[in-house]
CSV table of C-alpha atoms and ligand atoms in Angstrom, one decimal:
chain,number,residue,atom,x,y,z
A,16,UNK,CA,128.5,99.4,111.1
A,17,UNK,CA,126.5,96.2,112.3
A,18,UNK,CA,122.8,97.1,112.6
A,19,UNK,CA,119.8,95.7,113.4
A,20,UNK,CA,117.2,97.9,112.0
A,21,UNK,CA,113.9,97.5,113.7
A,22,UNK,CA,110.5,98.6,112.2
A,23,UNK,CA,108.3,99.4,115.1
A,24,UNK,CA,105.3,100.2,112.7
A,25,UNK,CA,105.6,96.5,111.5
A,26,UNK,CA,105.3,95.2,115.2
A,27,UNK,CA,102.3,97.6,115.5
A,28,UNK,CA,100.6,96.2,112.4
A,29,UNK,CA,101.5,92.6,113.3
A,30,UNK,CA,99.9,92.9,116.7
A,31,UNK,CA,96.6,94.5,115.3
A,32,UNK,CA,96.4,91.8,112.6
A,33,UNK,CA,96.9,89.0,115.0
A,34,UNK,CA,94.8,90.1,117.8
A,35,UNK,CA,91.8,90.8,115.3
A,36,UNK,CA,90.0,92.8,117.7
A,37,UNK,CA,90.4,90.4,120.8
A,38,UNK,CA,92.3,91.3,124.0
A,39,UNK,CA,96.1,90.6,123.7
A,40,UNK,CA,99.1,90.5,125.8
A,41,UNK,CA,102.2,90.9,123.9
A,42,UNK,CA,105.2,89.1,124.9
A,43,UNK,CA,108.4,91.4,125.1
A,44,UNK,CA,110.8,89.1,127.2
A,45,UNK,CA,114.3,88.5,126.1
A,46,UNK,CA,114.7,92.0,125.1
A,47,UNK,CA,111.5,91.9,122.9
A,48,UNK,CA,112.9,88.9,121.3
A,49,UNK,CA,116.1,90.7,120.5
A,50,UNK,CA,114.2,93.6,119.0
A,51,UNK,CA,114.5,95.9,122.2
A,52,UNK,CA,111.8,95.4,124.9
A,53,UNK,CA,110.7,99.1,125.5
A,54,UNK,CA,110.5,100.0,121.8
A,55,UNK,CA,108.7,96.7,121.1
A,56,UNK,CA,106.4,97.4,124.0
A,57,UNK,CA,105.4,100.8,122.8
A,58,UNK,CA,104.8,99.5,119.3
A,59,UNK,CA,102.6,96.5,120.8
A,60,UNK,CA,100.5,99.1,122.8
A,61,UNK,CA,100.0,101.3,119.5
A,62,UNK,CA,98.7,98.1,117.8
A,63,UNK,CA,96.2,97.7,120.5
A,64,UNK,CA,97.8,95.3,123.0
A,65,UNK,CA,96.4,95.7,126.5
A,66,UNK,CA,98.8,93.7,128.2
A,67,UNK,CA,102.8,93.0,128.1
A,68,UNK,CA,104.3,89.8,129.1
A,69,UNK,CA,107.8,89.3,130.4
A,70,UNK,CA,109.7,86.5,132.2
A,71,UNK,CA,110.9,88.3,135.4
A,72,UNK,CA,110.6,91.2,137.6
A,73,UNK,CA,114.0,92.7,136.2
A,74,UNK,CA,112.4,92.7,132.7
A,75,UNK,CA,109.1,94.2,134.1
A,76,UNK,CA,111.0,97.0,135.9
A,77,UNK,CA,112.8,97.8,132.6
A,78,UNK,CA,109.6,98.5,131.1
A,79,UNK,CA,108.1,100.5,134.2
A,80,UNK,CA,111.4,102.6,134.4
A,81,UNK,CA,110.8,103.7,130.9
A,82,UNK,CA,107.7,105.2,131.8
A,83,UNK,CA,105.3,102.2,130.6
A,84,UNK,CA,102.3,102.1,132.7
A,85,UNK,CA,100.2,99.3,130.9
A,86,UNK,CA,99.5,96.0,132.7
A,87,UNK,CA,102.6,93.6,132.9
A,88,UNK,CA,102.7,89.9,133.8
A,89,UNK,CA,106.1,88.2,134.8
A,90,UNK,CA,106.0,84.6,135.5
A,91,UNK,CA,109.4,83.2,136.2
A,92,UNK,CA,110.8,84.2,139.6
A,93,UNK,CA,114.2,83.4,141.2
A,94,UNK,CA,113.4,82.6,144.9
A,95,UNK,CA,115.3,85.8,146.0
A,96,UNK,CA,112.8,88.0,144.1
A,97,UNK,CA,111.6,91.2,145.9
A,98,UNK,CA,107.9,90.5,145.4
A,99,UNK,CA,107.1,93.8,147.4
A,100,UNK,CA,108.8,95.5,144.5
A,101,UNK,CA,106.3,93.8,142.2
A,102,UNK,CA,103.4,95.2,144.2
A,103,UNK,CA,104.6,98.7,144.7
A,104,UNK,CA,105.5,98.9,140.7
A,105,UNK,CA,101.9,97.3,139.8
A,106,UNK,CA,103.4,94.2,138.2
A,107,UNK,CA,101.2,91.0,138.0
A,108,UNK,CA,102.9,87.9,139.1
A,109,UNK,CA,102.4,84.4,137.4
A,110,UNK,CA,102.6,82.0,140.3
A,111,UNK,CA,103.8,78.3,139.8
A,112,UNK,CA,103.7,76.4,142.9
A,113,UNK,CA,102.2,76.8,146.5
A,114,UNK,CA,105.4,77.9,148.3
A,115,UNK,CA,105.8,80.6,145.7
A,116,UNK,CA,102.2,81.6,146.5
A,117,UNK,CA,102.9,81.7,150.4
A,118,UNK,CA,106.1,83.7,149.7
A,119,UNK,CA,104.2,86.4,147.6
A,120,UNK,CA,101.3,86.5,149.9
A,121,UNK,CA,103.8,87.0,152.9
A,122,UNK,CA,105.4,90.1,151.3
A,123,UNK,CA,104.5,93.7,151.8
A,124,UNK,CA,101.3,94.6,150.1
A,125,UNK,CA,98.4,93.1,148.2
A,126,UNK,CA,99.9,91.2,145.3
A,127,UNK,CA,97.9,90.7,141.8
A,128,UNK,CA,98.7,87.0,140.9
A,129,UNK,CA,97.8,85.0,138.0
A,130,UNK,CA,98.1,81.2,138.5
A,131,UNK,CA,100.1,79.3,135.8
A,132,UNK,CA,98.9,75.9,135.3
A,133,UNK,CA,100.7,73.2,133.9
A,134,UNK,CA,98.1,71.4,131.5
A,135,UNK,CA,100.8,69.2,129.9
A,136,UNK,CA,103.6,71.2,128.9
A,137,UNK,CA,105.5,69.9,131.8
A,138,UNK,CA,107.5,72.9,132.7
A,139,UNK,CA,106.4,75.7,134.9
A,140,UNK,CA,103.0,75.7,136.5
A,141,UNK,CA,100.8,73.9,139.2
A,142,UNK,CA,100.6,70.5,138.4
A,143,UNK,CA,96.9,69.1,137.8
A,144,UNK,CA,96.9,66.9,140.8
A,145,UNK,CA,97.5,70.1,143.1
A,146,UNK,CA,94.9,72.5,141.5
A,147,UNK,CA,92.1,71.9,143.9
A,148,UNK,CA,94.5,72.6,147.2
A,149,UNK,CA,96.3,75.5,145.5
A,150,UNK,CA,93.0,77.1,144.5
A,151,UNK,CA,91.6,76.6,148.0
A,152,UNK,CA,94.8,78.2,149.5
A,153,UNK,CA,94.5,81.0,147.2
A,154,UNK,CA,90.9,81.7,147.9
A,155,UNK,CA,91.7,81.8,151.6
A,156,UNK,CA,94.7,84.3,150.9
A,157,UNK,CA,92.3,86.3,148.7
A,158,UNK,CA,89.9,86.5,151.6
A,159,UNK,CA,92.3,87.7,154.0
A,160,UNK,CA,93.4,90.3,151.5
A,161,UNK,CA,97.1,89.3,151.1
A,162,UNK,CA,96.6,88.5,147.4
A,163,UNK,CA,94.1,88.9,144.5
A,164,UNK,CA,93.9,86.1,141.8
A,165,UNK,CA,93.4,88.1,138.6
A,166,UNK,CA,94.2,85.4,136.2
A,167,UNK,CA,94.6,81.9,135.3
A,168,UNK,CA,96.8,80.8,132.4
A,169,UNK,CA,98.6,77.9,130.8
A,170,UNK,CA,100.9,77.2,127.8
A,171,UNK,CA,100.4,74.7,125.0
A,172,UNK,CA,103.3,72.0,124.2
A,173,UNK,CA,102.7,71.9,120.6
A,174,UNK,CA,100.0,74.3,119.3
A,175,UNK,CA,98.2,72.9,116.2
A,176,UNK,CA,98.4,69.3,117.1
A,177,UNK,CA,96.0,66.9,118.6
A,178,UNK,CA,97.5,67.5,122.0
A,179,UNK,CA,95.9,70.9,122.0
A,180,UNK,CA,92.4,69.3,122.9
A,181,UNK,CA,94.0,67.7,126.0
A,182,UNK,CA,95.4,71.1,127.2
A,183,UNK,CA,92.0,72.6,126.4
A,184,UNK,CA,90.1,70.0,128.5
A,185,UNK,CA,92.4,70.3,131.3
A,186,UNK,CA,92.3,74.1,131.4
A,187,UNK,CA,88.6,74.2,131.2
A,188,UNK,CA,88.3,71.9,134.0
A,189,UNK,CA,91.1,74.1,136.1
A,190,UNK,CA,88.7,77.2,135.3
A,191,UNK,CA,85.7,75.3,136.9
A,192,UNK,CA,87.8,74.2,139.8
A,193,UNK,CA,89.1,77.8,140.6
A,194,UNK,CA,85.6,79.1,140.1
A,195,UNK,CA,84.2,76.2,142.5
A,196,UNK,CA,86.7,77.3,145.0
A,197,UNK,CA,85.6,80.8,145.0
A,198,UNK,CA,87.9,82.6,142.7
A,199,UNK,CA,86.8,84.8,140.0
A,200,UNK,CA,89.8,85.4,137.7
A,201,UNK,CA,89.1,88.2,135.1
A,202,UNK,CA,92.0,87.2,132.8
A,203,UNK,CA,91.9,83.7,131.4
A,204,UNK,CA,94.6,83.0,128.7
A,205,UNK,CA,96.2,80.0,127.1
A,206,UNK,CA,97.4,80.6,123.4
A,207,UNK,CA,100.7,82.1,122.3
A,208,UNK,CA,101.0,82.7,118.6
A,209,UNK,CA,100.6,79.4,117.2
A,210,UNK,CA,97.6,78.6,119.1
A,211,UNK,CA,96.2,81.9,118.6
A,212,UNK,CA,96.3,81.3,114.9
A,213,UNK,CA,95.3,77.7,115.0
A,214,UNK,CA,93.1,77.3,118.2
A,215,UNK,CA,90.4,79.7,118.3
A,216,UNK,CA,88.7,77.7,121.1
A,217,UNK,CA,91.5,78.5,123.2
A,218,UNK,CA,91.5,82.3,123.1
A,219,UNK,CA,89.5,82.9,126.4
A,220,UNK,CA,89.5,86.5,127.7
A,221,UNK,CA,93.0,87.1,126.0
A,222,UNK,CA,95.4,85.9,123.6
A,223,UNK,CA,99.4,86.0,124.1
A,224,UNK,CA,101.3,87.1,121.3
A,225,UNK,CA,105.1,86.5,120.9
A,226,UNK,CA,107.0,85.6,117.9
A,227,UNK,CA,104.1,86.9,115.7
A,228,UNK,CA,104.4,90.3,116.8
A,229,UNK,CA,107.9,90.4,115.3
A,230,UNK,CA,106.6,89.1,112.1
A,231,UNK,CA,107.6,85.5,112.3
A,232,UNK,CA,105.7,82.4,113.1
A,233,UNK,CA,106.1,79.3,115.0
A,234,UNK,CA,105.3,77.1,111.9
A,235,UNK,CA,107.6,75.1,109.4
A,236,UNK,CA,108.7,77.3,106.6
A,237,UNK,CA,106.3,77.6,103.9
A,238,UNK,CA,103.2,77.2,105.8
A,239,UNK,CA,100.9,80.0,105.1
A,240,UNK,CA,99.4,82.2,107.8
A,241,UNK,CA,95.9,83.7,107.5
A,242,UNK,CA,96.9,87.2,108.4
A,243,UNK,CA,99.5,89.5,106.8
A,244,UNK,CA,103.0,89.5,109.1
A,245,UNK,CA,106.0,91.6,108.3
A,246,UNK,CA,109.3,90.6,109.9
A,247,UNK,CA,110.4,93.5,112.1
A,248,UNK,CA,114.1,93.2,112.1
A,249,UNK,CA,116.6,93.5,109.4
A,250,UNK,CA,120.4,92.7,110.2
A,251,UNK,CA,123.1,94.1,108.2
A,252,UNK,CA,126.7,95.3,108.1
A,253,UNK,CA,129.2,97.0,106.0
A,254,UNK,CA,131.6,95.0,103.7
A,255,UNK,CA,134.9,95.8,105.4
A,256,UNK,CA,137.1,94.2,103.1
A,257,UNK,CA,137.2,93.0,99.5
A,258,UNK,CA,139.8,90.7,97.8
A,259,UNK,CA,140.4,88.5,94.8
A,260,UNK,CA,141.6,85.1,95.7
A,261,UNK,CA,143.0,82.5,93.3
A,262,UNK,CA,141.1,79.3,92.5
A,263,UNK,CA,142.2,76.7,95.2
A,264,UNK,CA,142.4,79.2,98.2
A,265,UNK,CA,141.0,78.1,101.2
A,266,UNK,CA,138.7,80.6,103.0
A,267,UNK,CA,138.3,80.9,106.9
A,268,UNK,CA,139.2,78.3,109.8
A,269,UNK,CA,139.9,74.9,108.5
A,270,UNK,CA,139.4,75.6,104.9
A,271,UNK,CA,136.0,74.2,104.8
A,272,UNK,CA,135.2,76.4,101.6
A,273,UNK,CA,137.9,76.2,98.8
A,274,UNK,CA,137.4,78.7,96.0
A,275,UNK,CA,136.6,76.8,92.7
A,276,UNK,CA,137.9,79.5,90.3
A,277,UNK,CA,139.4,82.9,90.9
A,278,UNK,CA,136.8,85.1,92.6
A,279,UNK,CA,136.2,87.9,94.9
A,280,UNK,CA,135.5,87.5,98.6
A,281,UNK,CA,133.9,90.0,100.9
A,282,UNK,CA,134.3,90.2,104.6
A,283,UNK,CA,131.4,90.7,106.7
A,284,UNK,CA,131.9,91.8,110.3
A,285,UNK,CA,129.4,89.7,111.9
A,286,UNK,CA,130.3,86.6,113.8
A,287,UNK,CA,128.9,84.2,116.4
A,288,UNK,CA,129.1,86.8,119.0
A,289,UNK,CA,126.8,88.7,117.0
A,290,UNK,CA,124.2,85.9,116.7
A,291,UNK,CA,125.2,84.3,113.4
A,292,UNK,CA,125.2,80.7,114.4
A,293,UNK,CA,128.5,78.9,113.6
A,294,UNK,CA,126.2,76.0,112.5
A,295,UNK,CA,125.2,78.1,109.6
A,296,UNK,CA,128.7,78.1,108.1
A,297,UNK,CA,128.8,77.3,104.5
A,298,UNK,CA,125.0,77.5,104.4
A,299,UNK,CA,123.3,80.7,105.2
A,300,UNK,CA,122.2,83.2,102.8
A,301,UNK,CA,123.6,86.7,102.6
A,302,UNK,CA,122.3,89.7,100.3
A,303,UNK,CA,124.8,92.2,98.9
A,304,UNK,CA,123.8,94.8,96.3
A,305,UNK,CA,120.5,92.9,95.5
A,306,UNK,CA,122.3,89.5,94.8
A,307,UNK,CA,122.0,86.7,97.3
A,308,UNK,CA,125.1,84.6,98.1
A,309,UNK,CA,126.0,82.0,100.8
A,310,UNK,CA,128.3,82.4,103.7
A,311,UNK,CA,131.6,80.7,102.5
A,312,UNK,CA,133.6,78.9,105.0
A,313,UNK,CA,133.3,79.0,108.9
A,314,UNK,CA,131.5,81.8,110.5
A,315,UNK,CA,134.0,83.1,113.2
A,316,UNK,CA,133.5,85.1,116.3
A,317,UNK,CA,133.5,88.3,114.7
A,318,UNK,CA,133.2,87.9,110.9
A,319,UNK,CA,132.5,85.7,108.0
A,320,UNK,CA,133.4,85.6,104.3
A,321,UNK,CA,131.2,85.7,101.4
A,322,UNK,CA,132.4,84.3,97.9
A,323,UNK,CA,130.5,86.9,95.4
A,324,UNK,CA,132.2,85.4,92.4
A,325,UNK,CA,132.9,88.2,89.8
A,326,UNK,CA,130.3,90.6,91.2
A,327,UNK,CA,131.7,94.2,91.9
A,328,UNK,CA,131.4,94.5,95.3
A,329,UNK,CA,133.4,97.2,97.4
A,330,UNK,CA,134.0,98.1,100.8
A,331,UNK,CA,131.2,99.8,102.5
A,332,UNK,CA,128.5,97.9,100.6
A,333,UNK,CA,125.8,96.7,102.7
A,334,UNK,CA,125.5,92.9,103.4
A,335,UNK,CA,121.9,91.9,104.5
A,336,UNK,CA,121.8,89.0,106.7
A,337,UNK,CA,118.2,88.6,107.2
A,338,UNK,CA,115.2,90.9,106.9
A,339,UNK,CA,111.6,91.1,105.2
A,340,UNK,CA,111.5,88.6,102.2
A,341,UNK,CA,109.4,91.4,100.5
A,342,UNK,CA,112.7,93.4,100.2
A,343,UNK,CA,114.0,90.6,98.4
A,344,UNK,CA,116.7,89.6,101.2
A,345,UNK,CA,117.1,86.4,103.1
A,346,UNK,CA,114.9,85.8,106.1
A,347,UNK,CA,115.3,84.7,109.9
A,348,UNK,CA,113.8,81.5,108.8
A,349,UNK,CA,116.4,80.8,106.1
A,350,UNK,CA,119.1,81.4,108.7
A,351,UNK,CA,117.3,79.0,111.1
A,352,UNK,CA,117.0,76.4,108.4
A,353,UNK,CA,120.6,76.9,107.7
A,354,UNK,CA,121.6,76.3,111.3
A,355,UNK,CA,119.0,73.5,112.1
A,356,UNK,CA,117.3,75.7,114.8
A,357,UNK,CA,114.1,77.9,114.8
A,358,UNK,CA,113.8,81.5,113.8
A,359,UNK,CA,113.1,82.6,117.7
A,360,UNK,CA,116.7,81.6,118.2
A,361,UNK,CA,118.0,83.6,115.4
A,362,UNK,CA,116.4,86.8,116.4
A,363,UNK,CA,116.9,86.6,120.1
A,364,UNK,CA,120.5,85.9,119.9
A,365,UNK,CA,121.4,89.1,117.8
A,366,UNK,CA,124.3,90.3,120.0
A,367,UNK,CA,124.9,93.5,122.0
A,368,UNK,CA,127.5,94.7,119.5
A,369,UNK,CA,124.8,95.0,116.8
A,370,UNK,CA,123.3,98.4,117.1
A,371,UNK,CA,119.6,98.5,117.3
A,372,UNK,CA,118.0,101.3,115.1
A,373,UNK,CA,114.3,102.0,115.1
A,374,UNK,CA,112.3,103.3,112.1
A,375,UNK,CA,108.7,102.9,111.2
B,414,PLP,C1,107.3,83.0,125.2
B,414,PLP,C2,105.9,82.6,125.6
B,414,PLP,C3,104.9,83.2,124.9
B,414,PLP,C4,104.9,83.7,123.5
B,414,PLP,O1,105.3,82.5,122.7
B,414,PLP,P1,105.3,82.7,121.0
B,414,PLP,O2,105.4,81.4,120.3
B,414,PLP,O3,106.5,83.6,120.8
B,414,PLP,O4,104.1,83.5,120.6
B,414,PLP,C5,103.6,82.9,125.4
B,414,PLP,N1,103.2,82.5,126.6
B,414,PLP,C6,104.4,82.1,127.4
B,414,PLP,C7,104.1,81.5,128.8
B,414,PLP,C8,105.6,82.4,127.0
B,414,PLP,O5,106.7,81.8,127.8
């Protein structure tokens, strides 16, 4: 009834277009941005990705347990993480501070690490003032065989802005300092989707592609992208009730919507638990039988209502919440705009009650 139809062929093509012949790590964290981690990972590999990126060891193990053997990097670690398991399952560890490096080096086996550098995002990663000492310690550990430093990476704070140049200069200085300390990282990566499209000087040995793989971009709506991207997810549900209501009838909680005339209303069984933001009440578009309407009244936990006027809509008709605009349906960007958020939040929050179905 509730369905997120994921076009894995679109993911493969998006990856292929975005990496444009370069090495790419495709990010499948957060259940593949809501699209399904394993299926998205397989599609990304089909599109030529050479690495997969996830947040933590649990997400990495989900890929390994599904039989995916491609290189995987995970970069946020609870202090209770069993780093020996990462080593035994061949998962690279992003390392963010010296205590974490010590913990990883002390665990069983020789871990492959990639050093996360804070070049100005101010989030995770080793801060600039500690780079030299960190690299020296890492080089000593590499010499004693407890780790191998396979990579250096960082993340931009606002790709496409003047701030990129500061990140780039700091990152380049980090690379020099690492080499001066005796490290020889083979993977050097900085850009996510935004920087991959807008900062060619930041590509180094690999680009990291997240939202773009799923056919969306981090840019403001309307901004054109130099590569063709196809949104991979279409969310829909069957209309479960249709009724005529009289002019003046209030709809849903708080009666924030009042029918202006006698009209037909359709009930769609998707609510905020399913990822339809309540903030999009009375604003977000919905397509039914090829016509686009608006959510009418408040979005509730399990359902929302659509005033379809005098259109003939029946129980069982499909209400498409968002998908590929080439199909004439609303987009995740439209929903993001209606809820004053970003498309990332729209696709990642599609709830567990919405059944993922895969097609190509
Ligand atoms: C999520 C994430 C990405 C992907 O970002 P997009 O904007 O979705 O392409 C890349 N790198 C890191 C470190 C991330 O956390």
